Amino acid sequence: MELKQYWNIVKRRLLLIALMIIVVCTAVGIYSFLFIKPQFSASSTLIVNDFKDSAELLPSIDAGSIASTIGLIKTYKEIVKSPSMMKKVLGEYPDLANSYRELSGKVTVSSVSETQIMTITAREDSYEKAANTVNAVATVFQKSVPELMKIDNVSVLDQADPSEQRGPVAPNPIMNIAVAFILAAMAGIGLAFLLEHLDDTVKNEEDVEMLLGVPVLTSIPRFKERDADERGNGATMTRGAGRGSNVSLDT
């Protein structure tokens, strides 16, 4: 099929595509604005060293120790999300969640590539709760490292401030509607081509040639009632003008 034929298919089903886009975007917009609870995010930053005490740290800094520390961060990231650590946090702060699985679902751990910085992030339905959660996890983890790893090398670099006023990070209704628009348009166009493929009625000369395998010699254009009325009115006006000219001649 040529590009023009593709466009003709889309044009014939344009109302269907537009209706699908309007329905989907409206539904997604209503759901995003009214039914999804806003989510707030807070972060606490940790730094991982060979030694916690800075006086002991300075003489020991070298490329090898930094590389080993960066590798150790991968282990720490798994420890933070482990069930035992989540249970320990809930033991000290029981109001954070109903279960350790729920608390684990709220917390994510990341690190900046090739650095000794580790970031713990929590999501809650208010920024104050998110800040309290992430600070609790960071504090309990810092206190647990010496017992688990036999080395005290984790320091809290920056804690979240529960008193800050920050906007929600989710949902993003505009983004949701934009994605819904693109997906609905793609689905609508796909449905249009599917309906066109399933439609085996003869609509134009090309369909006749494809169906019968013979060329079309002539075609009768569609004659609308409006065209008949316009031609009838034109013929009446012509006859009226002719009679008027005869009268003028007789006079």
JSON list of C-alpha atoms in Angstrom, two decimals:
[
{"chain": "A", "resi": 1, "resn": "MET", "atom": "CA", "xyz": [0.00, 0.00, 0.00]},
{"chain": "A", "resi": 2, "resn": "GLU", "atom": "CA", "xyz": [1.13, 3.49, -0.79]},
{"chain": "A", "resi": 3, "resn": "LEU", "atom": "CA", "xyz": [1.42, 6.31, 1.73]},
{"chain": "A", "resi": 4, "resn": "LYS", "atom": "CA", "xyz": [-1.69, 7.96, 0.30]},
{"chain": "A", "resi": 5, "resn": "GLN", "atom": "CA", "xyz": [-3.69, 4.78, 0.85]},
{"chain": "A", "resi": 6, "resn": "TYR", "atom": "CA", "xyz": [-2.50, 4.62, 4.45]},
{"chain": "A", "resi": 7, "resn": "TRP", "atom": "CA", "xyz": [-3.61, 8.20, 4.97]},
{"chain": "A", "resi": 8, "resn": "ASN", "atom": "CA", "xyz": [-7.01, 7.48, 3.40]},
{"chain": "A", "resi": 9, "resn": "ILE", "atom": "CA", "xyz": [-7.52, 4.61, 5.83]},
{"chain": "A", "resi": 10, "resn": "VAL", "atom": "CA", "xyz": [-6.65, 6.83, 8.77]},
{"chain": "A", "resi": 11, "resn": "LYS", "atom": "CA", "xyz": [-8.89, 9.60, 7.44]},
{"chain": "A", "resi": 12, "resn": "ARG", "atom": "CA", "xyz": [-11.85, 7.26, 7.08]},
{"chain": "A", "resi": 13, "resn": "ARG", "atom": "CA", "xyz": [-11.44, 6.10, 10.69]},
{"chain": "A", "resi": 14, "resn": "LEU", "atom": "CA", "xyz": [-10.43, 9.49, 12.09]},
{"chain": "A", "resi": 15, "resn": "LEU", "atom": "CA", "xyz": [-13.54, 9.78, 14.24]},
{"chain": "A", "resi": 16, "resn": "LEU", "atom": "CA", "xyz": [-12.84, 6.39, 15.83]},
{"chain": "A", "resi": 17, "resn": "ILE", "atom": "CA", "xyz": [-9.22, 7.32, 16.55]},
{"chain": "A", "resi": 18, "resn": "ALA", "atom": "CA", "xyz": [-10.19, 10.71, 18.02]},
{"chain": "A", "resi": 19, "resn": "LEU", "atom": "CA", "xyz": [-12.88, 9.13, 20.18]},
{"chain": "A", "resi": 20, "resn": "MET", "atom": "CA", "xyz": [-10.44, 6.55, 21.53]},
{"chain": "A", "resi": 21, "resn": "ILE", "atom": "CA", "xyz": [-7.86, 9.25, 22.34]},
{"chain": "A", "resi": 22, "resn": "ILE", "atom": "CA", "xyz": [-10.45, 11.42, 24.13]},
{"chain": "A", "resi": 23, "resn": "VAL", "atom": "CA", "xyz": [-11.80, 8.53, 26.21]},
{"chain": "A", "resi": 24, "resn": "VAL", "atom": "CA", "xyz": [-8.39, 7.19, 27.22]},
{"chain": "A", "resi": 25, "resn": "CYS", "atom": "CA", "xyz": [-6.88, 10.61, 28.03]},
{"chain": "A", "resi": 26, "resn": "THR", "atom": "CA", "xyz": [-9.96, 11.62, 30.03]},
{"chain": "A", "resi": 27, "resn": "ALA", "atom": "CA", "xyz": [-9.90, 8.39, 32.03]},
{"chain": "A", "resi": 28, "resn": "VAL", "atom": "CA", "xyz": [-6.17, 8.66, 32.74]},
{"chain": "A", "resi": 29, "resn": "GLY", "atom": "CA", "xyz": [-6.49, 12.33, 33.71]},
{"chain": "A", "resi": 30, "resn": "ILE", "atom": "CA", "xyz": [-9.37, 11.66, 36.12]},
{"chain": "A", "resi": 31, "resn": "TYR", "atom": "CA", "xyz": [-7.52, 8.71, 37.65]},
{"chain": "A", "resi": 32, "resn": "SER", "atom": "CA", "xyz": [-4.27, 10.69, 38.02]},
{"chain": "A", "resi": 33, "resn": "PHE", "atom": "CA", "xyz": [-5.87, 13.77, 39.57]},
{"chain": "A", "resi": 34, "resn": "LEU", "atom": "CA", "xyz": [-8.49, 12.15, 41.79]},
{"chain": "A", "resi": 35, "resn": "PHE", "atom": "CA", "xyz": [-7.55, 8.60, 42.66]},
{"chain": "A", "resi": 36, "resn": "ILE", "atom": "CA", "xyz": [-3.73, 8.40, 42.89]},
{"chain": "A", "resi": 37, "resn": "LYS", "atom": "CA", "xyz": [-2.39, 9.58, 46.23]},
{"chain": "A", "resi": 38, "resn": "PRO", "atom": "CA", "xyz": [0.50, 12.06, 46.02]},
{"chain": "A", "resi": 39, "resn": "GLN", "atom": "CA", "xyz": [3.88, 10.56, 46.86]},
{"chain": "A", "resi": 40, "resn": "PHE", "atom": "CA", "xyz": [6.67, 12.49, 48.57]},
{"chain": "A", "resi": 41, "resn": "SER", "atom": "CA", "xyz": [10.35, 11.53, 48.49]},
{"chain": "A", "resi": 42, "resn": "ALA", "atom": "CA", "xyz": [13.10, 12.20, 51.03]},
{"chain": "A", "resi": 43, "resn": "SER", "atom": "CA", "xyz": [16.76, 11.14, 50.95]},
{"chain": "A", "resi": 44, "resn": "SER", "atom": "CA", "xyz": [19.59, 10.67, 53.41]},
{"chain": "A", "resi": 45, "resn": "THR", "atom": "CA", "xyz": [23.21, 10.55, 52.24]},
{"chain": "A", "resi": 46, "resn": "LEU", "atom": "CA", "xyz": [25.91, 8.32, 53.73]},
{"chain": "A", "resi": 47, "resn": "ILE", "atom": "CA", "xyz": [29.65, 8.26, 53.13]},
{"chain": "A", "resi": 48, "resn": "VAL", "atom": "CA", "xyz": [31.64, 5.04, 53.33]},
{"chain": "A", "resi": 49, "resn": "ASN", "atom": "CA", "xyz": [35.32, 5.25, 54.38]},
{"chain": "A", "resi": 50, "resn": "ASP", "atom": "CA", "xyz": [38.07, 2.92, 55.48]},
{"chain": "A", "resi": 51, "resn": "PHE", "atom": "CA", "xyz": [37.88, 4.47, 58.94]},
{"chain": "A", "resi": 52, "resn": "LYS", "atom": "CA", "xyz": [35.24, 6.63, 60.51]},
{"chain": "A", "resi": 53, "resn": "ASP", "atom": "CA", "xyz": [37.70, 8.89, 62.33]},
{"chain": "A", "resi": 54, "resn": "SER", "atom": "CA", "xyz": [39.05, 11.52, 59.92]},
{"chain": "A", "resi": 55, "resn": "ALA", "atom": "CA", "xyz": [42.43, 11.65, 61.70]},
{"chain": "A", "resi": 56, "resn": "GLU", "atom": "CA", "xyz": [42.95, 7.98, 60.96]},
{"chain": "A", "resi": 57, "resn": "LEU", "atom": "CA", "xyz": [41.53, 8.33, 57.46]},
{"chain": "A", "resi": 58, "resn": "LEU", "atom": "CA", "xyz": [43.95, 10.88, 56.01]},
{"chain": "A", "resi": 59, "resn": "PRO", "atom": "CA", "xyz": [47.14, 8.77, 56.13]},
{"chain": "A", "resi": 60, "resn": "SER", "atom": "CA", "xyz": [45.35, 5.77, 54.68]},
{"chain": "A", "resi": 61, "resn": "ILE", "atom": "CA", "xyz": [43.83, 7.30, 51.55]},
{"chain": "A", "resi": 62, "resn": "ASP", "atom": "CA", "xyz": [45.06, 5.65, 48.38]},
{"chain": "A", "resi": 63, "resn": "ALA", "atom": "CA", "xyz": [43.56, 4.44, 45.12]},
{"chain": "A", "resi": 64, "resn": "GLY", "atom": "CA", "xyz": [43.42, 0.84, 46.31]},
{"chain": "A", "resi": 65, "resn": "SER", "atom": "CA", "xyz": [41.53, 1.63, 49.50]},
{"chain": "A", "resi": 66, "resn": "ILE", "atom": "CA", "xyz": [39.04, 3.83, 47.64]},
{"chain": "A", "resi": 67, "resn": "ALA", "atom": "CA", "xyz": [38.42, 1.07, 45.09]},
{"chain": "A", "resi": 68, "resn": "SER", "atom": "CA", "xyz": [37.82, -1.49, 47.83]},
{"chain": "A", "resi": 69, "resn": "THR", "atom": "CA", "xyz": [35.47, 0.91, 49.61]},
{"chain": "A", "resi": 70, "resn": "ILE", "atom": "CA", "xyz": [33.49, 1.46, 46.41]},
{"chain": "A", "resi": 71, "resn": "GLY", "atom": "CA", "xyz": [33.18, -2.31, 46.05]},
{"chain": "A", "resi": 72, "resn": "LEU", "atom": "CA", "xyz": [32.01, -2.52, 49.68]},
{"chain": "A", "resi": 73, "resn": "ILE", "atom": "CA", "xyz": [29.13, -0.16, 48.92]},
{"chain": "A", "resi": 74, "resn": "LYS", "atom": "CA", "xyz": [27.49, -2.91, 46.81]},
{"chain": "A", "resi": 75, "resn": "THR", "atom": "CA", "xyz": [27.42, -5.10, 49.91]},
{"chain": "A", "resi": 76, "resn": "TYR", "atom": "CA", "xyz": [26.03, -2.28, 52.03]},
{"chain": "A", "resi": 77, "resn": "LYS", "atom": "CA", "xyz": [23.24, -1.64, 49.54]},
{"chain": "A", "resi": 78, "resn": "GLU", "atom": "CA", "xyz": [22.08, -5.23, 49.90]},
{"chain": "A", "resi": 79, "resn": "ILE", "atom": "CA", "xyz": [22.36, -5.09, 53.69]},
{"chain": "A", "resi": 80, "resn": "VAL", "atom": "CA", "xyz": [20.13, -2.00, 53.91]},
{"chain": "A", "resi": 81, "resn": "LYS", "atom": "CA", "xyz": [17.32, -3.75, 51.99]},
{"chain": "A", "resi": 82, "resn": "SER", "atom": "CA", "xyz": [17.72, -7.09, 53.76]},
{"chain": "A", "resi": 83, "resn": "PRO", "atom": "CA", "xyz": [14.79, -8.38, 55.88]},
{"chain": "A", "resi": 84, "resn": "SER", "atom": "CA", "xyz": [16.94, -8.47, 59.00]},
{"chain": "A", "resi": 85, "resn": "MET", "atom": "CA", "xyz": [17.81, -4.77, 58.67]},
{"chain": "A", "resi": 86, "resn": "MET", "atom": "CA", "xyz": [14.19, -3.82, 57.98]},
{"chain": "A", "resi": 87, "resn": "LYS", "atom": "CA", "xyz": [13.06, -5.80, 61.02]},
{"chain": "A", "resi": 88, "resn": "LYS", "atom": "CA", "xyz": [15.70, -4.07, 63.12]},
{"chain": "A", "resi": 89, "resn": "VAL", "atom": "CA", "xyz": [14.48, -0.64, 61.97]},
{"chain": "A", "resi": 90, "resn": "LEU", "atom": "CA", "xyz": [10.88, -1.57, 62.81]},
{"chain": "A", "resi": 91, "resn": "GLY", "atom": "CA", "xyz": [12.02, -2.81, 66.21]},
{"chain": "A", "resi": 92, "resn": "GLU", "atom": "CA", "xyz": [13.31, 0.67, 67.05]},
{"chain": "A", "resi": 93, "resn": "TYR", "atom": "CA", "xyz": [10.69, 2.63, 65.09]},
{"chain": "A", "resi": 94, "resn": "PRO", "atom": "CA", "xyz": [7.50, 0.52, 65.07]},
{"chain": "A", "resi": 95, "resn": "ASP", "atom": "CA", "xyz": [5.30, 3.35, 63.75]},
{"chain": "A", "resi": 96, "resn": "LEU", "atom": "CA", "xyz": [7.05, 3.49, 60.35]},
{"chain": "A", "resi": 97, "resn": "ALA", "atom": "CA", "xyz": [5.17, 0.56, 58.77]},
{"chain": "A", "resi": 98, "resn": "ASN", "atom": "CA", "xyz": [2.99, -2.44, 59.54]},
{"chain": "A", "resi": 99, "resn": "SER", "atom": "CA", "xyz": [5.55, -4.98, 58.37]},
{"chain": "A", "resi": 100, "resn": "TYR", "atom": "CA", "xyz": [9.16, -5.16, 57.23]},
{"chain": "A", "resi": 101, "resn": "ARG", "atom": "CA", "xyz": [7.99, -5.97, 53.70]},
{"chain": "A", "resi": 102, "resn": "GLU", "atom": "CA", "xyz": [5.96, -2.75, 53.59]},
{"chain": "A", "resi": 103, "resn": "LEU", "atom": "CA", "xyz": [8.94, -0.78, 54.88]},
{"chain": "A", "resi": 104, "resn": "SER", "atom": "CA", "xyz": [11.25, -2.41, 52.34]},
{"chain": "A", "resi": 105, "resn": "GLY", "atom": "CA", "xyz": [8.89, -1.39, 49.54]},
{"chain": "A", "resi": 106, "resn": "LYS", "atom": "CA", "xyz": [9.15, 2.25, 50.60]},
{"chain": "A", "resi": 107, "resn": "VAL", "atom": "CA", "xyz": [12.96, 2.33, 50.68]},
{"chain": "A", "resi": 108, "resn": "THR", "atom": "CA", "xyz": [15.44, 2.37, 47.79]},
{"chain": "A", "resi": 109, "resn": "VAL", "atom": "CA", "xyz": [19.24, 2.51, 47.95]},
{"chain": "A", "resi": 110, "resn": "SER", "atom": "CA", "xyz": [21.51, 3.95, 45.27]},
{"chain": "A", "resi": 111, "resn": "SER", "atom": "CA", "xyz": [25.10, 5.07, 44.88]},
{"chain": "A", "resi": 112, "resn": "VAL", "atom": "CA", "xyz": [26.90, 7.53, 42.67]},
{"chain": "A", "resi": 113, "resn": "SER", "atom": "CA", "xyz": [29.23, 5.74, 40.27]},
{"chain": "A", "resi": 114, "resn": "GLU", "atom": "CA", "xyz": [32.90, 5.69, 41.28]},
{"chain": "A", "resi": 115, "resn": "THR", "atom": "CA", "xyz": [32.26, 7.54, 44.55]},
{"chain": "A", "resi": 116, "resn": "GLN", "atom": "CA", "xyz": [31.98, 6.61, 48.22]},
{"chain": "A", "resi": 117, "resn": "ILE", "atom": "CA", "xyz": [28.54, 8.21, 48.50]},
{"chain": "A", "resi": 118, "resn": "MET", "atom": "CA", "xyz": [25.46, 6.08, 49.18]},
{"chain": "A", "resi": 119, "resn": "THR", "atom": "CA", "xyz": [21.92, 7.49, 49.15]},
{"chain": "A", "resi": 120, "resn": "ILE", "atom": "CA", "xyz": [18.91, 6.02, 50.93]},
{"chain": "A", "resi": 121, "resn": "THR", "atom": "CA", "xyz": [15.54, 7.27, 49.65]},
{"chain": "A", "resi": 122, "resn": "ALA", "atom": "CA", "xyz": [12.05, 6.71, 51.05]},
{"chain": "A", "resi": 123, "resn": "ARG", "atom": "CA", "xyz": [8.61, 7.43, 49.59]},
{"chain": "A", "resi": 124, "resn": "GLU", "atom": "CA", "xyz": [5.56, 8.23, 51.69]},
{"chain": "A", "resi": 125, "resn": "ASP", "atom": "CA", "xyz": [2.25, 10.06, 51.42]},
{"chain": "A", "resi": 126, "resn": "SER", "atom": "CA", "xyz": [3.79, 13.07, 53.21]},
{"chain": "A", "resi": 127, "resn": "TYR", "atom": "CA", "xyz": [7.26, 14.54, 53.19]},
{"chain": "A", "resi": 128, "resn": "GLU", "atom": "CA", "xyz": [7.50, 14.46, 56.99]},
{"chain": "A", "resi": 129, "resn": "LYS", "atom": "CA", "xyz": [6.84, 10.71, 57.08]},
{"chain": "A", "resi": 130, "resn": "ALA", "atom": "CA", "xyz": [9.30, 10.12, 54.24]},
{"chain": "A", "resi": 131, "resn": "ALA", "atom": "CA", "xyz": [12.00, 12.10, 56.05]},
{"chain": "A", "resi": 132, "resn": "ASN", "atom": "CA", "xyz": [11.43, 10.28, 59.34]},
{"chain": "A", "resi": 133, "resn": "THR", "atom": "CA", "xyz": [11.54, 6.92, 57.57]},
{"chain": "A", "resi": 134, "resn": "VAL", "atom": "CA", "xyz": [14.75, 7.55, 55.67]},
{"chain": "A", "resi": 135, "resn": "ASN", "atom": "CA", "xyz": [16.50, 9.05, 58.72]},
{"chain": "A", "resi": 136, "resn": "ALA", "atom": "CA", "xyz": [15.52, 6.05, 60.81]},
{"chain": "A", "resi": 137, "resn": "VAL", "atom": "CA", "xyz": [16.86, 3.59, 58.24]},
{"chain": "A", "resi": 138, "resn": "ALA", "atom": "CA", "xyz": [20.11, 5.52, 57.85]},
{"chain": "A", "resi": 139, "resn": "THR", "atom": "CA", "xyz": [20.66, 5.77, 61.63]},
{"chain": "A", "resi": 140, "resn": "VAL", "atom": "CA", "xyz": [19.95, 2.10, 62.33]},
{"chain": "A", "resi": 141, "resn": "PHE", "atom": "CA", "xyz": [22.15, 1.01, 59.44]},
{"chain": "A", "resi": 142, "resn": "GLN", "atom": "CA", "xyz": [25.03, 3.20, 60.61]},
{"chain": "A", "resi": 143, "resn": "LYS", "atom": "CA", "xyz": [24.82, 1.73, 64.12]},
{"chain": "A", "resi": 144, "resn": "SER", "atom": "CA", "xyz": [24.61, -1.83, 62.77]},
{"chain": "A", "resi": 145, "resn": "VAL", "atom": "CA", "xyz": [27.67, -1.71, 60.48]},
{"chain": "A", "resi": 146, "resn": "PRO", "atom": "CA", "xyz": [30.32, -2.17, 63.24]},
{"chain": "A", "resi": 147, "resn": "GLU", "atom": "CA", "xyz": [28.51, -5.23, 64.52]},
{"chain": "A", "resi": 148, "resn": "LEU", "atom": "CA", "xyz": [28.02, -6.76, 61.07]},
{"chain": "A", "resi": 149, "resn": "MET", "atom": "CA", "xyz": [31.28, -5.81, 59.31]},
{"chain": "A", "resi": 150, "resn": "LYS", "atom": "CA", "xyz": [33.60, -5.41, 62.31]},
{"chain": "A", "resi": 151, "resn": "ILE", "atom": "CA", "xyz": [34.54, -1.94, 61.08]},
{"chain": "A", "resi": 152, "resn": "ASP", "atom": "CA", "xyz": [33.03, 1.46, 61.81]},
{"chain": "A", "resi": 153, "resn": "ASN", "atom": "CA", "xyz": [33.31, 3.17, 58.45]},
{"chain": "A", "resi": 154, "resn": "VAL", "atom": "CA", "xyz": [29.86, 4.61, 57.70]},
{"chain": "A", "resi": 155, "resn": "SER", "atom": "CA", "xyz": [28.93, 8.21, 58.51]},
{"chain": "A", "resi": 156, "resn": "VAL", "atom": "CA", "xyz": [25.69, 10.08, 57.87]},
{"chain": "A", "resi": 157, "resn": "LEU", "atom": "CA", "xyz": [26.64, 12.93, 55.58]},
{"chain": "A", "resi": 158, "resn": "ASP", "atom": "CA", "xyz": [23.22, 14.55, 55.18]},
{"chain": "A", "resi": 159, "resn": "GLN", "atom": "CA", "xyz": [19.86, 13.79, 56.79]},
{"chain": "A", "resi": 160, "resn": "ALA", "atom": "CA", "xyz": [16.41, 14.73, 55.52]},
{"chain": "A", "resi": 161, "resn": "ASP", "atom": "CA", "xyz": [14.69, 17.59, 57.34]},
{"chain": "A", "resi": 162, "resn": "PRO", "atom": "CA", "xyz": [11.09, 16.64, 58.30]},
{"chain": "A", "resi": 163, "resn": "SER", "atom": "CA", "xyz": [10.15, 20.31, 58.72]},
{"chain": "A", "resi": 164, "resn": "GLU", "atom": "CA", "xyz": [10.81, 21.17, 55.07]},
{"chain": "A", "resi": 165, "resn": "GLN", "atom": "CA", "xyz": [7.88, 21.79, 52.72]},
{"chain": "A", "resi": 166, "resn": "ARG", "atom": "CA", "xyz": [8.37, 19.98, 49.43]},
{"chain": "A", "resi": 167, "resn": "GLY", "atom": "CA", "xyz": [6.02, 19.12, 46.63]},
{"chain": "A", "resi": 168, "resn": "PRO", "atom": "CA", "xyz": [5.07, 15.57, 45.63]},
{"chain": "A", "resi": 169, "resn": "VAL", "atom": "CA", "xyz": [7.23, 13.64, 43.20]},
{"chain": "A", "resi": 170, "resn": "ALA", "atom": "CA", "xyz": [4.32, 11.54, 41.93]},
{"chain": "A", "resi": 171, "resn": "PRO", "atom": "CA", "xyz": [1.94, 11.32, 40.23]},
{"chain": "A", "resi": 172, "resn": "ASN", "atom": "CA", "xyz": [2.71, 13.48, 37.21]},
{"chain": "A", "resi": 173, "resn": "PRO", "atom": "CA", "xyz": [-0.73, 13.91, 35.56]},
{"chain": "A", "resi": 174, "resn": "ILE", "atom": "CA", "xyz": [0.60, 15.81, 32.55]},
{"chain": "A", "resi": 175, "resn": "MET", "atom": "CA", "xyz": [3.13, 13.10, 31.79]},
{"chain": "A", "resi": 176, "resn": "ASN", "atom": "CA", "xyz": [0.52, 10.38, 32.30]},
{"chain": "A", "resi": 177, "resn": "ILE", "atom": "CA", "xyz": [-1.89, 12.10, 29.90]},
{"chain": "A", "resi": 178, "resn": "ALA", "atom": "CA", "xyz": [0.86, 12.61, 27.32]},
{"chain": "A", "resi": 179, "resn": "VAL", "atom": "CA", "xyz": [1.80, 8.92, 27.45]},
{"chain": "A", "resi": 180, "resn": "ALA", "atom": "CA", "xyz": [-1.88, 7.96, 27.30]},
{"chain": "A", "resi": 181, "resn": "PHE", "atom": "CA", "xyz": [-2.33, 10.19, 24.22]},
{"chain": "A", "resi": 182, "resn": "ILE", "atom": "CA", "xyz": [0.53, 8.50, 22.37]},
{"chain": "A", "resi": 183, "resn": "LEU", "atom": "CA", "xyz": [-0.58, 4.98, 23.30]},
{"chain": "A", "resi": 184, "resn": "ALA", "atom": "CA", "xyz": [-4.24, 5.70, 22.47]},
{"chain": "A", "resi": 185, "resn": "ALA", "atom": "CA", "xyz": [-3.27, 7.19, 19.10]},
{"chain": "A", "resi": 186, "resn": "MET", "atom": "CA", "xyz": [-1.16, 4.13, 18.28]},
{"chain": "A", "resi": 187, "resn": "ALA", "atom": "CA", "xyz": [-3.95, 1.78, 19.40]},
{"chain": "A", "resi": 188, "resn": "GLY", "atom": "CA", "xyz": [-6.54, 3.74, 17.42]},
{"chain": "A", "resi": 189, "resn": "ILE", "atom": "CA", "xyz": [-4.48, 3.68, 14.23]},
{"chain": "A", "resi": 190, "resn": "GLY", "atom": "CA", "xyz": [-3.82, -0.01, 14.71]},
{"chain": "A", "resi": 191, "resn": "LEU", "atom": "CA", "xyz": [-7.53, -0.66, 15.18]},
{"chain": "A", "resi": 192, "resn": "ALA", "atom": "CA", "xyz": [-8.30, 1.38, 12.07]},
{"chain": "A", "resi": 193, "resn": "PHE", "atom": "CA", "xyz": [-5.97, -0.77, 9.95]},
{"chain": "A", "resi": 194, "resn": "LEU", "atom": "CA", "xyz": [-7.40, -3.94, 11.52]},
{"chain": "A", "resi": 195, "resn": "LEU", "atom": "CA", "xyz": [-10.96, -2.92, 10.68]},
{"chain": "A", "resi": 196, "resn": "GLU", "atom": "CA", "xyz": [-9.84, -1.99, 7.16]},
{"chain": "A", "resi": 197, "resn": "HIS", "atom": "CA", "xyz": [-8.24, -5.40, 6.75]},
{"chain": "A", "resi": 198, "resn": "LEU", "atom": "CA", "xyz": [-11.39, -7.18, 7.94]},
{"chain": "A", "resi": 199, "resn": "ASP", "atom": "CA", "xyz": [-13.66, -5.06, 5.72]},
{"chain": "A", "resi": 200, "resn": "ASP", "atom": "CA", "xyz": [-14.10, -6.93, 2.41]},
{"chain": "A", "resi": 201, "resn": "THR", "atom": "CA", "xyz": [-16.67, -4.58, 0.85]},
{"chain": "A", "resi": 202, "resn": "VAL", "atom": "CA", "xyz": [-15.94, -2.97, -2.54]},
{"chain": "A", "resi": 203, "resn": "LYS", "atom": "CA", "xyz": [-15.48, 0.76, -2.12]},
{"chain": "A", "resi": 204, "resn": "ASN", "atom": "CA", "xyz": [-13.60, 2.09, -5.15]},
{"chain": "A", "resi": 205, "resn": "GLU", "atom": "CA", "xyz": [-12.14, 1.24, -8.57]},
{"chain": "A", "resi": 206, "resn": "GLU", "atom": "CA", "xyz": [-8.98, -0.19, -7.08]},
{"chain": "A", "resi": 207, "resn": "ASP", "atom": "CA", "xyz": [-10.99, -2.72, -5.07]},
{"chain": "A", "resi": 208, "resn": "VAL", "atom": "CA", "xyz": [-12.82, -3.79, -8.24]},
{"chain": "A", "resi": 209, "resn": "GLU", "atom": "CA", "xyz": [-9.58, -4.29, -10.17]},
{"chain": "A", "resi": 210, "resn": "MET", "atom": "CA", "xyz": [-8.07, -6.24, -7.28]},
{"chain": "A", "resi": 211, "resn": "LEU", "atom": "CA", "xyz": [-11.16, -8.40, -6.82]},
{"chain": "A", "resi": 212, "resn": "LEU", "atom": "CA", "xyz": [-11.98, -9.19, -10.50]},
{"chain": "A", "resi": 213, "resn": "GLY", "atom": "CA", "xyz": [-8.55, -8.79, -12.05]},
{"chain": "A", "resi": 214, "resn": "VAL", "atom": "CA", "xyz": [-9.90, -6.66, -14.92]},
{"chain": "A", "resi": 215, "resn": "PRO", "atom": "CA", "xyz": [-9.50, -2.93, -15.56]},
{"chain": "A", "resi": 216, "resn": "VAL", "atom": "CA", "xyz": [-12.37, -0.54, -14.89]},
{"chain": "A", "resi": 217, "resn": "LEU", "atom": "CA", "xyz": [-13.68, 1.04, -18.10]},
{"chain": "A", "resi": 218, "resn": "THR", "atom": "CA", "xyz": [-15.93, 3.66, -16.52]},
{"chain": "A", "resi": 219, "resn": "SER", "atom": "CA", "xyz": [-17.56, 4.57, -13.25]},
{"chain": "A", "resi": 220, "resn": "ILE", "atom": "CA", "xyz": [-20.79, 6.33, -12.31]},
{"chain": "A", "resi": 221, "resn": "PRO", "atom": "CA", "xyz": [-20.22, 9.02, -9.69]},
{"chain": "A", "resi": 222, "resn": "ARG", "atom": "CA", "xyz": [-22.40, 9.10, -6.63]},
{"chain": "A", "resi": 223, "resn": "PHE", "atom": "CA", "xyz": [-25.40, 11.35, -7.21]},
{"chain": "A", "resi": 224, "resn": "LYS", "atom": "CA", "xyz": [-26.68, 13.12, -4.10]},
{"chain": "A", "resi": 225, "resn": "GLU", "atom": "CA", "xyz": [-30.15, 14.59, -3.62]},
{"chain": "A", "resi": 226, "resn": "ARG", "atom": "CA", "xyz": [-28.59, 17.99, -2.96]},
{"chain": "A", "resi": 227, "resn": "ASP", "atom": "CA", "xyz": [-26.95, 17.91, -6.37]},
{"chain": "A", "resi": 228, "resn": "ALA", "atom": "CA", "xyz": [-30.33, 17.13, -7.96]},
{"chain": "A", "resi": 229, "resn": "ASP", "atom": "CA", "xyz": [-31.96, 20.05, -6.17]},
{"chain": "A", "resi": 230, "resn": "GLU", "atom": "CA", "xyz": [-29.20, 22.41, -7.26]},
{"chain": "A", "resi": 231, "resn": "ARG", "atom": "CA", "xyz": [-29.46, 21.26, -10.90]},
{"chain": "A", "resi": 232, "resn": "GLY", "atom": "CA", "xyz": [-33.24, 21.51, -10.79]},
{"chain": "A", "resi": 233, "resn": "ASN", "atom": "CA", "xyz": [-33.07, 25.04, -9.47]},
{"chain": "A", "resi": 234, "resn": "GLY", "atom": "CA", "xyz": [-30.53, 25.94, -12.14]},
{"chain": "A", "resi": 235, "resn": "ALA", "atom": "CA", "xyz": [-32.71, 24.55, -14.92]},
{"chain": "A", "resi": 236, "resn": "THR", "atom": "CA", "xyz": [-35.76, 26.42, -13.61]},
{"chain": "A", "resi": 237, "resn": "MET", "atom": "CA", "xyz": [-33.85, 29.67, -13.56]},
{"chain": "A", "resi": 238, "resn": "THR", "atom": "CA", "xyz": [-32.67, 29.07, -17.14]},
{"chain": "A", "resi": 239, "resn": "ARG", "atom": "CA", "xyz": [-36.20, 28.43, -18.40]},
{"chain": "A", "resi": 240, "resn": "GLY", "atom": "CA", "xyz": [-37.46, 31.50, -16.58]},
{"chain": "A", "resi": 241, "resn": "ALA", "atom": "CA", "xyz": [-34.77, 33.62, -18.16]},
{"chain": "A", "resi": 242, "resn": "GLY", "atom": "CA", "xyz": [-35.70, 32.24, -21.61]},
{"chain": "A", "resi": 243, "resn": "ARG", "atom": "CA", "xyz": [-39.37, 33.07, -21.20]},
{"chain": "A", "resi": 244, "resn": "GLY", "atom": "CA", "xyz": [-38.51, 36.54, -20.10]},
{"chain": "A", "resi": 245, "resn": "SER", "atom": "CA", "xyz": [-36.49, 37.13, -23.23]},
{"chain": "A", "resi": 246, "resn": "ASN", "atom": "CA", "xyz": [-39.37, 35.96, -25.43]},
{"chain": "A", "resi": 247, "resn": "VAL", "atom": "CA", "xyz": [-41.70, 38.35, -23.75]},
{"chain": "A", "resi": 248, "resn": "SER", "atom": "CA", "xyz": [-39.35, 41.22, -24.33]},
{"chain": "A", "resi": 249, "resn": "LEU", "atom": "CA", "xyz": [-39.06, 40.30, -27.98]},
{"chain": "A", "resi": 250, "resn": "ASP", "atom": "CA", "xyz": [-42.86, 40.18, -28.48]},
{"chain": "A", "resi": 251, "resn": "THR", "atom": "CA", "xyz": [-43.16, 43.55, -26.87]}
]
